Amino acid sequence: MGSTTDKKMAAQGLTIEGLPIEVLLDILSHLDIGSLTTISHTSQRLRATIIANWNAILLPILQRDFSPVGSLVELLELRTSGNKVPPTASCRDVAIPVDNHKDIPVHQLLARLSPISRQCTLKVCLTIKGWEREFQRLRFAWHPEHSRCLFEHELERLRQALYTWWQFALYFHYEVEENLDGSATRTHFIRRLSTAAIHETLDMWMTIEAGLLAEVFPSVQRVEKLSGGTLTTAEAARLGWGEEYESSIIVATVMRLPPDDLLHILVYRHRYATKASMAQAIRLRNPWIEEGLESFTDALISNMWPRTPEHTDFSLLPGPLNHRGTVTRMFPNYFGGIIDHDTPEHEGFRVRYSDDGGIGRCACPNKYSLYSGVSCGKLMPTW
């Protein structure tokens, strides 16, 4: 049954569609993006109102829930235009502008987007909200006693990292690797970021990788460990995705998917009855996915090492990829990276190194340097 207010409105012949347009637009602009999508499907008149007043409704939502908006609009324009030429510089010591839209009002940028890109906006925004939910769950997986919701400024760091990843995927992970210009273009693209932003983006990337290894593509050894010895080796092999190193190669292949497709695999993994059916679904989303491995990690680390502040403590991550050196003050710890540091001193370094994008040299790695000897990706284990 409806509320008392609903009954009074119905008795007086008032409905949400009968409200003055100014009041209706104000109500719609206070919805979250998921509710806006839902209400647009409830009646043709509401849908027509939303489309006709798209900028007026969407702009407050983007400013409230999807900052930094300039980076979001840059991503939306990239998806709309289909431009695959990344904004990089040929000289390693030339500063690269981080945001070409800094001085342009956001509502003017939105007005330039075509009608089809408005549908794209909804898809991108829903994906970002999906990753906000999943990241908060995965980020504290190793320290569940410290689990909490992310603060708004931490969510803003996460969104910026997601926007960077999505742009990188559109530029470098959709095509056949041999058609691109090599690792130098990738590292110069990431070089636009500040040192703090690189640490935050790598924190997001490592968290997602660990989540995929644990929940979607576990190794046979991990399956045996989680079963507590109740499964035979053959049964564990049926559920697992090969040995630990083989599982990591499969994850490095799958992570070439863009954020929306990878989120679908993570959230709806249980819909696939077999490993073969999941592999086939991934191939349909990116026919060239097995032509190589993700190169985002290489691009981030090759920029991070030369610019790492002197206070950072280096160590090696445990596991099959322990040749991947990275800083310790991020995942799997419950602090650092996107999450606030545990001390004011370290949090101060985030501010100190937040505006050094485009400076210093970056050590461009060889292709797949983190996986020496691996020339192509794979989606199925050997056994």
PDB file of N, CA and C in Angstrom, residues 281-314:
ATOM      1  N   ALA A 281      32.813 -16.466 -23.478  1.00  0.00           N
ATOM      2  CA  ALA A 281      32.167 -15.166 -23.272  1.00  0.00           C
ATOM      3  C   ALA A 281      33.193 -14.042 -23.284  1.00  0.00           C
ATOM      4  N   ILE A 282      34.354 -14.270 -22.715  1.00  0.00           N
ATOM      5  CA  ILE A 282      35.413 -13.252 -22.710  1.00  0.00           C
ATOM      6  C   ILE A 282      35.914 -13.008 -24.122  1.00  0.00           C
ATOM      7  N   ARG A 283      36.079 -14.066 -24.897  1.00  0.00           N
ATOM      8  CA  ARG A 283      36.541 -13.903 -26.292  1.00  0.00           C
ATOM      9  C   ARG A 283      35.527 -13.111 -27.112  1.00  0.00           C
ATOM     10  N   LEU A 284      34.250 -13.282 -26.849  1.00  0.00           N
ATOM     11  CA  LEU A 284      33.236 -12.529 -27.577  1.00  0.00           C
ATOM     12  C   LEU A 284      33.316 -11.040 -27.254  1.00  0.00           C
ATOM     13  N   ARG A 285      33.722 -10.696 -26.022  1.00  0.00           N
ATOM     14  CA  ARG A 285      33.837  -9.291 -25.635  1.00  0.00           C
ATOM     15  C   ARG A 285      35.083  -8.639 -26.222  1.00  0.00           C
ATOM     16  N   ASN A 286      36.146  -9.413 -26.412  1.00  0.00           N
ATOM     17  CA  ASN A 286      37.363  -8.892 -27.029  1.00  0.00           C
ATOM     18  C   ASN A 286      38.003 -10.007 -27.826  1.00  0.00           C
ATOM     19  N   PRO A 287      37.780 -10.051 -29.150  1.00  0.00           N
ATOM     20  CA  PRO A 287      38.298 -11.146 -29.972  1.00  0.00           C
ATOM     21  C   PRO A 287      39.819 -11.245 -29.967  1.00  0.00           C
ATOM     22  N   TRP A 288      40.522 -10.160 -29.643  1.00  0.00           N
ATOM     23  CA  TRP A 288      41.987 -10.153 -29.683  1.00  0.00           C
ATOM     24  C   TRP A 288      42.603 -10.326 -28.304  1.00  0.00           C
ATOM     25  N   ILE A 289      41.814 -10.705 -27.336  1.00  0.00           N
ATOM     26  CA  ILE A 289      42.293 -10.647 -25.955  1.00  0.00           C
ATOM     27  C   ILE A 289      43.469 -11.582 -25.703  1.00  0.00           C
ATOM     28  N   GLU A 290      43.552 -12.695 -26.420  1.00  0.00           N
ATOM     29  CA  GLU A 290      44.648 -13.639 -26.201  1.00  0.00           C
ATOM     30  C   GLU A 290      45.886 -13.305 -27.016  1.00  0.00           C
ATOM     31  N   GLU A 291      45.882 -12.155 -27.687  1.00  0.00           N
ATOM     32  CA  GLU A 291      47.067 -11.727 -28.423  1.00  0.00           C
ATOM     33  C   GLU A 291      48.159 -11.210 -27.487  1.00  0.00           C
ATOM     34  N   GLY A 292      47.826 -10.934 -26.250  1.00  0.00           N
ATOM     35  CA  GLY A 292      48.830 -10.431 -25.329  1.00  0.00           C
ATOM     36  C   GLY A 292      48.291 -10.351 -23.917  1.00  0.00           C
ATOM     37  N   LEU A 293      49.104  -9.781 -23.018  1.00  0.00           N
ATOM     38  CA  LEU A 293      48.721  -9.594 -21.627  1.00  0.00           C
ATOM     39  C   LEU A 293      48.472  -8.119 -21.364  1.00  0.00           C
ATOM     40  N   GLU A 294      47.834  -7.836 -20.230  1.00  0.00           N
ATOM     41  CA  GLU A 294      47.607  -6.440 -19.881  1.00  0.00           C
ATOM     42  C   GLU A 294      48.949  -5.735 -19.703  1.00  0.00           C
ATOM     43  N   SER A 295      49.022  -4.482 -20.121  1.00  0.00           N
ATOM     44  CA  SER A 295      50.256  -3.702 -20.014  1.00  0.00           C
ATOM     45  C   SER A 295      50.112  -2.530 -19.048  1.00  0.00           C
ATOM     46  N   PHE A 296      48.991  -2.474 -18.336  1.00  0.00           N
ATOM     47  CA  PHE A 296      48.742  -1.374 -17.413  1.00  0.00           C
ATOM     48  C   PHE A 296      49.715  -1.413 -16.236  1.00  0.00           C
ATOM     49  N   THR A 297      49.983  -2.622 -15.721  1.00  0.00           N
ATOM     50  CA  THR A 297      50.908  -2.749 -14.599  1.00  0.00           C
ATOM     51  C   THR A 297      52.291  -2.256 -14.976  1.00  0.00           C
ATOM     52  N   ASP A 298      52.785  -2.682 -16.132  1.00  0.00           N
ATOM     53  CA  ASP A 298      54.098  -2.231 -16.608  1.00  0.00           C
ATOM     54  C   ASP A 298      54.163  -0.710 -16.678  1.00  0.00           C
ATOM     55  N   ALA A 299      53.128  -0.110 -17.264  1.00  0.00           N
ATOM     56  CA  ALA A 299      53.122   1.345 -17.448  1.00  0.00           C
ATOM     57  C   ALA A 299      53.128   2.075 -16.111  1.00  0.00           C
ATOM     58  N   LEU A 300      52.389   1.555 -15.126  1.00  0.00           N
ATOM     59  CA  LEU A 300      52.336   2.195 -13.813  1.00  0.00           C
ATOM     60  C   LEU A 300      53.667   2.070 -13.075  1.00  0.00           C
ATOM     61  N   ILE A 301      54.204   0.858 -13.021  1.00  0.00           N
ATOM     62  CA  ILE A 301      55.415   0.631 -12.245  1.00  0.00           C
ATOM     63  C   ILE A 301      56.614   1.322 -12.874  1.00  0.00           C
ATOM     64  N   SER A 302      56.707   1.329 -14.212  1.00  0.00           N
ATOM     65  CA  SER A 302      57.857   1.962 -14.857  1.00  0.00           C
ATOM     66  C   SER A 302      57.873   3.460 -14.636  1.00  0.00           C
ATOM     67  N   ASN A 303      56.715   4.056 -14.370  1.00  0.00           N
ATOM     68  CA  ASN A 303      56.653   5.478 -14.019  1.00  0.00           C
ATOM     69  C   ASN A 303      56.834   5.702 -12.521  1.00  0.00           C
ATOM     70  N   MET A 304      56.445   4.732 -11.721  1.00  0.00           N
ATOM     71  CA  MET A 304      56.500   4.908 -10.276  1.00  0.00           C
ATOM     72  C   MET A 304      57.916   4.809  -9.742  1.00  0.00           C
ATOM     73  N   TRP A 305      58.695   3.867 -10.225  1.00  0.00           N
ATOM     74  CA  TRP A 305      60.032   3.649  -9.683  1.00  0.00           C
ATOM     75  C   TRP A 305      60.928   4.882  -9.764  1.00  0.00           C
ATOM     76  N   PRO A 306      61.082   5.520 -10.932  1.00  0.00           N
ATOM     77  CA  PRO A 306      61.998   6.666 -10.987  1.00  0.00           C
ATOM     78  C   PRO A 306      61.537   7.848 -10.149  1.00  0.00           C
ATOM     79  N   ARG A 307      60.234   7.932  -9.864  1.00  0.00           N
ATOM     80  CA  ARG A 307      59.711   9.090  -9.121  1.00  0.00           C
ATOM     81  C   ARG A 307      59.316   8.740  -7.690  1.00  0.00           C
ATOM     82  N   THR A 308      59.650   7.547  -7.230  1.00  0.00           N
ATOM     83  CA  THR A 308      59.254   7.143  -5.886  1.00  0.00           C
ATOM     84  C   THR A 308      59.964   8.006  -4.855  1.00  0.00           C
ATOM     85  N   PRO A 309      59.250   8.624  -3.938  1.00  0.00           N
ATOM     86  CA  PRO A 309      59.875   9.457  -2.913  1.00  0.00           C
ATOM     87  C   PRO A 309      60.856   8.662  -2.065  1.00  0.00           C
ATOM     88  N   GLU A 310      61.819   9.366  -1.524  1.00  0.00           N
ATOM     89  CA  GLU A 310      62.880   8.706  -0.781  1.00  0.00           C
ATOM     90  C   GLU A 310      62.390   8.010   0.481  1.00  0.00           C
ATOM     91  N   HIS A 311      61.169   8.357   0.946  1.00  0.00           N
ATOM     92  CA  HIS A 311      60.681   7.765   2.192  1.00  0.00           C
ATOM     93  C   HIS A 311      60.058   6.398   1.987  1.00  0.00           C
ATOM     94  N   THR A 312      59.806   6.021   0.707  1.00  0.00           N
ATOM     95  CA  THR A 312      59.040   4.811   0.449  1.00  0.00           C
ATOM     96  C   THR A 312      59.879   3.567   0.696  1.00  0.00           C
ATOM     97  N   ASP A 313      59.293   2.614   1.360  1.00  0.00           N
ATOM     98  CA  ASP A 313      59.953   1.345   1.653  1.00  0.00           C
ATOM     99  C   ASP A 313      59.589   0.338   0.576  1.00  0.00           C
ATOM    100  N   PHE A 314      60.584  -0.253  -0.106  1.00  0.00           N
ATOM    101  CA  PHE A 314      60.325  -1.220  -1.164  1.00  0.00           C
ATOM    102  C   PHE A 314      60.397  -2.646  -0.617  1.00  0.00           C
TER     103      PHE A 314
END
